[in-house]
Short mmCIF file of C-alpha atoms in Angstrom, two decimals:
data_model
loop_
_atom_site.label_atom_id
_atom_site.label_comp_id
_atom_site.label_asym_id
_atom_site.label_seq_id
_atom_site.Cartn_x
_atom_site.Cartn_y
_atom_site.Cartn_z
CA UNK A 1 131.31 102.46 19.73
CA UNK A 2 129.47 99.10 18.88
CA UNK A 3 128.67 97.51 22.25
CA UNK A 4 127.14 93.64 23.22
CA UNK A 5 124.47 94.01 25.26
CA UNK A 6 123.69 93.04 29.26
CA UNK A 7 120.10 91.96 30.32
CA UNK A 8 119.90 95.51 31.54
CA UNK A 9 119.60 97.22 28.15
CA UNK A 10 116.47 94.44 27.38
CA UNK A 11 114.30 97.14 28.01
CA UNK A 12 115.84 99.73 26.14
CA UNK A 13 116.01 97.10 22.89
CA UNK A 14 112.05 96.61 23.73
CA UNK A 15 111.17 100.48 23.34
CA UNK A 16 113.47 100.88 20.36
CA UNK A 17 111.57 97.76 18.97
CA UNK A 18 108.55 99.31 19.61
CA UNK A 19 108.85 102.64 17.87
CA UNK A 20 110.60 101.42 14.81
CA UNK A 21 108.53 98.07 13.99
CA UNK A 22 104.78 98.07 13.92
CA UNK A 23 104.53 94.73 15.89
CA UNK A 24 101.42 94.20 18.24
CA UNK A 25 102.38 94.74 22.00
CA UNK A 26 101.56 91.14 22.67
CA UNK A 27 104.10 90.04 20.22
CA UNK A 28 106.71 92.17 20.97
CA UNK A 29 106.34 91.83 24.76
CA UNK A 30 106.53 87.64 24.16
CA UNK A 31 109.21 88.36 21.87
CA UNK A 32 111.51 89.78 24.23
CA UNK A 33 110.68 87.69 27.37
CA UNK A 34 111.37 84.35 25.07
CA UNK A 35 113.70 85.15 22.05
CA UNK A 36 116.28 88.32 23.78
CA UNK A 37 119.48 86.90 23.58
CA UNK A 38 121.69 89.82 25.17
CA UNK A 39 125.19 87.89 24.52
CA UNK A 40 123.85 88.01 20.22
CA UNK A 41 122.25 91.61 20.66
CA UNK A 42 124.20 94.55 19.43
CA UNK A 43 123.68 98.16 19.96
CA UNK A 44 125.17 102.57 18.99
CA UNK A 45 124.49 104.87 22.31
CA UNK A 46 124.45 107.97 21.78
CA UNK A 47 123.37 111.11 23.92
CA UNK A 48 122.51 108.32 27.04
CA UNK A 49 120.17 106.01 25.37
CA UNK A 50 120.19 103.39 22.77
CA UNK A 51 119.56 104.70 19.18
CA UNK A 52 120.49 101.80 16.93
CA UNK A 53 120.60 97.89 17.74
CA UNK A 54 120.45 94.50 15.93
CA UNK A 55 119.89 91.33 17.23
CA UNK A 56 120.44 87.38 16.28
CA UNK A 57 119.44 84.02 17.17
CA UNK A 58 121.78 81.01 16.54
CA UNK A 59 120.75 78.39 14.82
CA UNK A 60 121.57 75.96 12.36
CA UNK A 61 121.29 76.66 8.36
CA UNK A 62 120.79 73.88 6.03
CA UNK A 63 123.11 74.08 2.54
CA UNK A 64 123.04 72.08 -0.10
CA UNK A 65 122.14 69.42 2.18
CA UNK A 66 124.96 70.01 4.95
CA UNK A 67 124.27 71.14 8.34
CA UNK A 68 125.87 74.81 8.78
CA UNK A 69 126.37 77.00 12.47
CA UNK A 70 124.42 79.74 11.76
CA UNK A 71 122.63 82.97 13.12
CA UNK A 72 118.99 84.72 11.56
CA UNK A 73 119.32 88.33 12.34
CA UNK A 74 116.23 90.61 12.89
CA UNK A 75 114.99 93.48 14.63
CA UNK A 76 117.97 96.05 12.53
CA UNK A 77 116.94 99.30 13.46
CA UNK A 78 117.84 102.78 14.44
CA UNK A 79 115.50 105.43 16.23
CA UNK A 80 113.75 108.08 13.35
CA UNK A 81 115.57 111.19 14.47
CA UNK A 82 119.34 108.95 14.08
CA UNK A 83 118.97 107.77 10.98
CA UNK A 84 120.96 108.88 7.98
CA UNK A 85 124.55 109.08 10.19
CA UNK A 86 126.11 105.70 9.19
CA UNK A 87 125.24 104.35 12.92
CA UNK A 88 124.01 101.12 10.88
CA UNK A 89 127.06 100.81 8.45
CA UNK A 90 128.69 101.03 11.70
CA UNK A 91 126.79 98.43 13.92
CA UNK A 92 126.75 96.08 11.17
CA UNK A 93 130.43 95.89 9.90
CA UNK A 94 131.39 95.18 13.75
CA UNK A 95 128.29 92.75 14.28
CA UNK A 96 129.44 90.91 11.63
CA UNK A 97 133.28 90.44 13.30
CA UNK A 98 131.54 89.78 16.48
CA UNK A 99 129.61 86.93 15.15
CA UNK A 100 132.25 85.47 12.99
CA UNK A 101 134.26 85.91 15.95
CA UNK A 102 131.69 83.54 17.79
CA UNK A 103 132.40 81.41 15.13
CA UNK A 104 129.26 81.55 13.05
CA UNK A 105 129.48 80.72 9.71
CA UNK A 106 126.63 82.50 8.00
CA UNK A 107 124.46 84.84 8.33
CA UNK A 108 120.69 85.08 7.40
CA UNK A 109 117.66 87.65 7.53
CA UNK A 110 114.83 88.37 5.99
CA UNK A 111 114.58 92.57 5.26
CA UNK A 112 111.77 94.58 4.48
CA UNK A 113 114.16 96.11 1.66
CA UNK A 114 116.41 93.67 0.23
CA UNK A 115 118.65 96.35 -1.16
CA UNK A 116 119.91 97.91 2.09
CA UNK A 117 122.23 95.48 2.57
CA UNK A 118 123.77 94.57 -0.70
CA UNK A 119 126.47 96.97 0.01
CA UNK A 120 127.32 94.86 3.11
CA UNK A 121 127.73 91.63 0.68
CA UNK A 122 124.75 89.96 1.38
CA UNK A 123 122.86 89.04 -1.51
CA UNK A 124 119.75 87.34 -2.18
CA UNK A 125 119.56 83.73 -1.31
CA UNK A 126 115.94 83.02 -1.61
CA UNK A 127 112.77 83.44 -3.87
CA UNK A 128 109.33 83.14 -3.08
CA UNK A 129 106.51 82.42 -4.78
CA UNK A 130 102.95 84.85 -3.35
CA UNK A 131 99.62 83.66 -4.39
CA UNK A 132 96.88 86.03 -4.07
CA UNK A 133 93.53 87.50 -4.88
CA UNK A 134 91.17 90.06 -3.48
CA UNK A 135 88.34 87.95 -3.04
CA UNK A 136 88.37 84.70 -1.48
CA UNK A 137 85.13 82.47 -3.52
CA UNK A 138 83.11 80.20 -1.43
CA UNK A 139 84.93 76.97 -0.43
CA UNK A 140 83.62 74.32 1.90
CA UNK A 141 85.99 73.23 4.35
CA UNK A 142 86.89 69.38 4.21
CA UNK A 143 86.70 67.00 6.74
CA UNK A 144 90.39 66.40 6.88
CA UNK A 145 90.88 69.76 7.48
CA UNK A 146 91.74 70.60 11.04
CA UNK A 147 92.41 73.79 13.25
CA UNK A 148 95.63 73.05 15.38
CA UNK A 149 95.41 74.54 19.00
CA UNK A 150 97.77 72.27 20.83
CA UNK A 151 99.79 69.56 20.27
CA UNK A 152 101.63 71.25 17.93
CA UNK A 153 104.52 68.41 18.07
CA UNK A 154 102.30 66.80 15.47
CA UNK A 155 103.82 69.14 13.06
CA UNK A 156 107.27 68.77 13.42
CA UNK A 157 107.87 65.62 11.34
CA UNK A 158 105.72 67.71 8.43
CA UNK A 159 108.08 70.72 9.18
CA UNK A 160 111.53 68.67 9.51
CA UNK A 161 111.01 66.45 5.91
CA UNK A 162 110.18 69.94 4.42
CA UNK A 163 113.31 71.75 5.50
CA UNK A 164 115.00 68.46 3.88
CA UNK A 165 114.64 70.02 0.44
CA UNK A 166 115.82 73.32 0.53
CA UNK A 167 118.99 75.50 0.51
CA UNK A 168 119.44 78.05 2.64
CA UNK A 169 116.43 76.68 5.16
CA UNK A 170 116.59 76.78 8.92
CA UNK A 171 117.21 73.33 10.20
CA UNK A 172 115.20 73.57 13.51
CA UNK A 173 115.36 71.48 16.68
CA UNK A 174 111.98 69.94 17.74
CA UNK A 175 112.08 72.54 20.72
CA UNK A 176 112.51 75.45 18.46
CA UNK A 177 110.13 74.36 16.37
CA UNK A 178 107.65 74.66 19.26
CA UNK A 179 108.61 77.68 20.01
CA UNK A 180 108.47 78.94 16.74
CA UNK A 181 104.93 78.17 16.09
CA UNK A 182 104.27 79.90 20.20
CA UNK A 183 105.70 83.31 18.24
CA UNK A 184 102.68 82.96 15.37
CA UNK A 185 99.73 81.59 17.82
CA UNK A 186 100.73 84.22 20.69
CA UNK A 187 100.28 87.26 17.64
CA UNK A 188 96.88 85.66 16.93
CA UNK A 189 97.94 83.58 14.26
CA UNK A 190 95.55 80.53 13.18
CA UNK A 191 96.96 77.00 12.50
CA UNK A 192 95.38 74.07 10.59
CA UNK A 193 96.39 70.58 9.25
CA UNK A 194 95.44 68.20 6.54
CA UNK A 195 95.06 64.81 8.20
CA UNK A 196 93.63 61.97 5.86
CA UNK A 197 93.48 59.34 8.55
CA UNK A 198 94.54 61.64 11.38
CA UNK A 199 98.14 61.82 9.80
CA UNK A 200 99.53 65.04 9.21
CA UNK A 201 100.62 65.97 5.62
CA UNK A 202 100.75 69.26 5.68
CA UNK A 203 100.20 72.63 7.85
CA UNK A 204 99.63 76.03 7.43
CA UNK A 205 99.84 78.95 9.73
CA UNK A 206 97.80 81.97 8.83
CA UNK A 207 96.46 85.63 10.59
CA UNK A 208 93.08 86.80 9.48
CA UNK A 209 91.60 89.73 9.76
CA UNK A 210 88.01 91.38 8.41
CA UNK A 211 89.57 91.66 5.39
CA UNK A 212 92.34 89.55 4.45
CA UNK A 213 94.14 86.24 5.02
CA UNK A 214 97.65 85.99 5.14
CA UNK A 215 99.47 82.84 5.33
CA UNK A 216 102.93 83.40 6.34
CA UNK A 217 103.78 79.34 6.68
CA UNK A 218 102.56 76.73 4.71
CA UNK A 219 104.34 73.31 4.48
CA UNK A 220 103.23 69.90 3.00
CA UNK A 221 104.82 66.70 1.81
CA UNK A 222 103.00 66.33 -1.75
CA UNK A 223 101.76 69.26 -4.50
CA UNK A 224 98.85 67.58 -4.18
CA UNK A 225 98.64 67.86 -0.16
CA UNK A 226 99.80 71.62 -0.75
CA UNK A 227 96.59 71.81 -3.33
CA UNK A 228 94.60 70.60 0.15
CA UNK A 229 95.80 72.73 2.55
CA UNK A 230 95.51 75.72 0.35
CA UNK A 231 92.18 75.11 0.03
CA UNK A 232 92.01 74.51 3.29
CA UNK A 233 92.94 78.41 4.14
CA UNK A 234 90.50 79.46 1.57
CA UNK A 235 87.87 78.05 3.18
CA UNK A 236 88.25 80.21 6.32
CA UNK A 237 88.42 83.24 4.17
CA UNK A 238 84.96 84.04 2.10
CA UNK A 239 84.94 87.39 0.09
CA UNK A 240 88.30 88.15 1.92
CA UNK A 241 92.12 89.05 0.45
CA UNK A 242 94.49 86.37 -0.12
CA UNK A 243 98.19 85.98 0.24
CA UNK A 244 99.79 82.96 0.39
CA UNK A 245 104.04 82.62 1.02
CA UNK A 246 105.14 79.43 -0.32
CA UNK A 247 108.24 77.55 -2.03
CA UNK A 248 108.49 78.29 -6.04
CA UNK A 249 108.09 74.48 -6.44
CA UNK A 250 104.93 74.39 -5.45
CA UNK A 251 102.42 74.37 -7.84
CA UNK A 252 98.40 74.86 -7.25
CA UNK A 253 95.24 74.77 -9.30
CA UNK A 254 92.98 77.72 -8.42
CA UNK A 255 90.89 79.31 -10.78
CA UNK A 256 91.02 82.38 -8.83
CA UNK A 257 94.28 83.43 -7.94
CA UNK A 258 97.43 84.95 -9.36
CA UNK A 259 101.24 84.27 -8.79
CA UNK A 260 103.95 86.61 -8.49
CA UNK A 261 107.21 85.87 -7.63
CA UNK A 262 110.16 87.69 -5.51
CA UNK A 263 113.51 87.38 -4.16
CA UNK A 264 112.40 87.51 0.13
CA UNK A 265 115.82 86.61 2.25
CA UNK A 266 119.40 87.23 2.10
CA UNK A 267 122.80 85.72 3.44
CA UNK A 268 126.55 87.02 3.81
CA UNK A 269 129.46 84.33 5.43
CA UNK A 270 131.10 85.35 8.03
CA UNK A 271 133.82 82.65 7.58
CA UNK A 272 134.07 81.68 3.98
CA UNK A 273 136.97 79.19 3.94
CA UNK A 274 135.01 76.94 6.59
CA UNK A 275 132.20 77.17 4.52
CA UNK A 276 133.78 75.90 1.51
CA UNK A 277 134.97 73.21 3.56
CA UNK A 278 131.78 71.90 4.97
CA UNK A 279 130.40 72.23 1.19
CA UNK A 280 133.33 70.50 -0.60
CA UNK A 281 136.13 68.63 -0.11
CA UNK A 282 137.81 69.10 -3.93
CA UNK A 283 141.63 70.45 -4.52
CA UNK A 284 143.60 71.39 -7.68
CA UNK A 285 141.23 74.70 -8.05
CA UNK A 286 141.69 78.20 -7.08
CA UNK A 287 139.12 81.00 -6.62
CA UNK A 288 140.09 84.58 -5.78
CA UNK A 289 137.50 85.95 -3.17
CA UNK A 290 137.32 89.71 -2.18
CA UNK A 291 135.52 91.06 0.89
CA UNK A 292 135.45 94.62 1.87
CA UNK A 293 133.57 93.87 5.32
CA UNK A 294 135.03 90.91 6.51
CA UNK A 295 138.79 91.28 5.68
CA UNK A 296 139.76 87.42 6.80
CA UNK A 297 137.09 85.93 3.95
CA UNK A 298 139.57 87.62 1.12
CA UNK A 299 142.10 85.31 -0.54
CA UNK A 300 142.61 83.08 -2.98
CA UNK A 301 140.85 79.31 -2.11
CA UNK A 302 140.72 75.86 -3.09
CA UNK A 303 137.38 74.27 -3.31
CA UNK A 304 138.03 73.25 0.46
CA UNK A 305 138.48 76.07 1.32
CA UNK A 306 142.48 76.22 1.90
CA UNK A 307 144.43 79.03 0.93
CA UNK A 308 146.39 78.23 -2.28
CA UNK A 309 149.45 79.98 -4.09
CA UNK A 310 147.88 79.16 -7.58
CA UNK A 311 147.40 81.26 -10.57
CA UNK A 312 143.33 82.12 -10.09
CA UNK A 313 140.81 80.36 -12.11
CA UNK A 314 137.65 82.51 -11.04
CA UNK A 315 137.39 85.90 -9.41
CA UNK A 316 134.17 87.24 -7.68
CA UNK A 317 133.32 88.86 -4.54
CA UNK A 318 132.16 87.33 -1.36
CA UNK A 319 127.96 87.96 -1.88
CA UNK A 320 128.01 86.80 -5.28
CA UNK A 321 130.59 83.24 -3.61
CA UNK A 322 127.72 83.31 -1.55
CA UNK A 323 125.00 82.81 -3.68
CA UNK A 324 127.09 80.10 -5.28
CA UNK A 325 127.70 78.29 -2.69
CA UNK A 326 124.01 78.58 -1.56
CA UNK A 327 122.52 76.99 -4.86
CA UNK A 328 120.47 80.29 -5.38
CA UNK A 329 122.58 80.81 -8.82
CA UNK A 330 124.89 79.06 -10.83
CA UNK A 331 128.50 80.09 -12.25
CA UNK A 332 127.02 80.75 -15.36
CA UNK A 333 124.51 82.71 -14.43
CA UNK A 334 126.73 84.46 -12.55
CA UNK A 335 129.16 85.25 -16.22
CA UNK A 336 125.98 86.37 -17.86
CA UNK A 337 125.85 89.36 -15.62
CA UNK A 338 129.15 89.77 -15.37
CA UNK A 339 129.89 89.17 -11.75
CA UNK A 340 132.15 86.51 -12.08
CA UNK A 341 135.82 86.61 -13.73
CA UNK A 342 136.62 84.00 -15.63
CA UNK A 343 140.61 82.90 -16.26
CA UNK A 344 140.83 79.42 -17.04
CA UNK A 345 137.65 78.44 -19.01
CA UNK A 346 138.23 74.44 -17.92
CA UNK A 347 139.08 74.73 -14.40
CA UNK A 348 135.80 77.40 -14.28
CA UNK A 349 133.63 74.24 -16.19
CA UNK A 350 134.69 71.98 -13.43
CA UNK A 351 134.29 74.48 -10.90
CA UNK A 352 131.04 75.23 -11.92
CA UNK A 353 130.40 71.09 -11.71
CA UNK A 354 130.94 71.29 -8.29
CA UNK A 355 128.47 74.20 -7.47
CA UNK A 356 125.21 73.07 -8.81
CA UNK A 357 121.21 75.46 -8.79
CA UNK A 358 119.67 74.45 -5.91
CA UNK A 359 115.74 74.81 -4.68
CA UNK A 360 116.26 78.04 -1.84
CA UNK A 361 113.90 78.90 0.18
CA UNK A 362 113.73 80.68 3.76
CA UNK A 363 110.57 79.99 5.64
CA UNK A 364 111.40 82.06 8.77
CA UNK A 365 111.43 85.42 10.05
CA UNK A 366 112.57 84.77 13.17
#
């Protein structure tokens, strides 16, 4: 039995957090004393303790430019000796009801394996572009280079024009913001701005260690301000490993480092004909939807997301509607693979009008 959870069982989610993820106890203690949300936190008892949870923070997702009630879930887990029982299939088919319930919209998260939740409908939504090498040459740190350890507001109007031009992106409050950037310093994490004339273009947020750099946030208004603050982390990181998450827009110039590019978050709606209706207004259309987890997003639907008696022009099932919807893909992509029925070729041109490719990108973890 799937149960919401009471500020009693915080403690109980910490420990389970603690043997399943390899967090730092710093982090994990901060974690839960700032970001537990007991009324969003799910959890599977068995034999008197807690052996599989999930939790999720609400927030609001940004979609092809509209503003969408969302939740990011993280910390899915289920104790080692559990595992392999269907306890998650379990937790998350009725977390996902719960939520919808709530009346949340979408989901996202950002899984170590992609693939464990494609049978759940939720699909990629987001690529990535990692730029790396395993040894950091000698670069001088510029003068308009600085390390960031208060006053971290200075960021946010770098941070909120950024989330401006992405699909799929978190769409935080100033407040959250700040707290966001509290999870990275309290871990250890490192944070540094390009300022020409002491105005912030662009920020990064990066943990070193004696071997390696990793820069888990970077965000800047130009590629050429991107090219800066890059350079920026480099120069902290002399004869050290490289890895660098950013947007695949973003283009640098560095002699000494390689690209590689991979699909990072997912999504899956939890209310599908409100979504269409936030995205579109359009009628005369009809797309057949089917859902095997959430039973109330199957149907046939105008692009506004009301229910209509007409003939189907489209068929597809609710992770590939998602990806649609998000921009990550477009309808033809979507025909090349075979994911997508088509019955009425010019209905499925105009439909595919209204659903344009859109830059994704998920910044956040949590």
């Amino acid at each position: 039995m799937v149960k919401i959870a009471t500020k009693k069982e915080q403690k109980d989610f910490y420990n389970l957090w603690r043997i399943c993820f390899e967090d730092s106890e710093v982090f994990s203690k901060w974690l839960f004393e700032k970001r537990f949300l007991p009324d969003f936190s799910t959890y599977i008892q068995k034999d008197g303790k807690i052996v599989c949870c999930m939790q999720a923070y609400p927030l609001h997702i940004s979609i092809c430019g509209n503003i969408v009630k969302g939740v990011m879930l993280c910390g899915v887990c289920t104790e080692p000796s559990y595992r392999k029982r269907g306890l998650m299939s379990q937790l998350f088919k009725e977390t996902m009801q719960i939520l919808r319930k709530k009346g949340f919209i979408v989901a996202v998260h950002t899984p170590a394996k992609l693939n464990s939740y494609f049978s759940f409908g939720h699909l990629p939504v987001n690529r990535c572009k990692y730029i790396k090498t395993e040894m950091i040459p000698i670069l001088e740190k510029k003068k308009e280079i600085f390390e960031i350890k208060e006053n971290f507001l200075a960021l946010y109007h770098c941070y909120y024009h950024f989330s401006q031009r992405y699909s799929g992106i978190v769409s935080r409050t100033m407040a959250d913001f700040l707290l966001k950037i509290e999870d990275y310093t309290i871990d250890g994490a490192k944070v540094i701005a390009y300022m020409p004339d002491r105005e912030v273009k662009g920020y990064a947020v990066f943990y070193s260690t004696k071997d390696s750099i990793q820069a888990v946030e970077v965000v800047a208004q130009t590629q050429q301000d991107y090219q800066e603050i890059i350079e920026g982390i480099c120069s902290y990181g002399k004869g050290l490993k490289l890895s660098i998450k950013l947007p695949t827009d973003v283009s640098v110039t560095l002699p000494f480092i390689k690209e590689e590019i991979v699909e990072k978050g997912v999504a899956g709606v939890l209310q599908l004909p409100q979504l269409m209706g936030v995205l579109g207004s359009q009628k005369g259309y009809a797309i057949e939807v089917e859902d095997e987890i959430i039973l109330e997003n199957n149907g046939v639907f105008d692009l506004d997301g009301t229910k209509t008696d007409k003939t189907p022009d489209i068929k597809l099932n609710a992770g590939n509607m998602t990806q649609l919807l998000f921009g990550y893909c477009c309808l033809e992509e979507l025909k090349q693979k075979g994911l997508v029925k088509i019955y009425h070729k010019e209905n499925a041109k105009k439909i595919a009008s209204y659903y344009q490719k859109q830059n994704c990108y998920i910044i956040d973890e949590y």
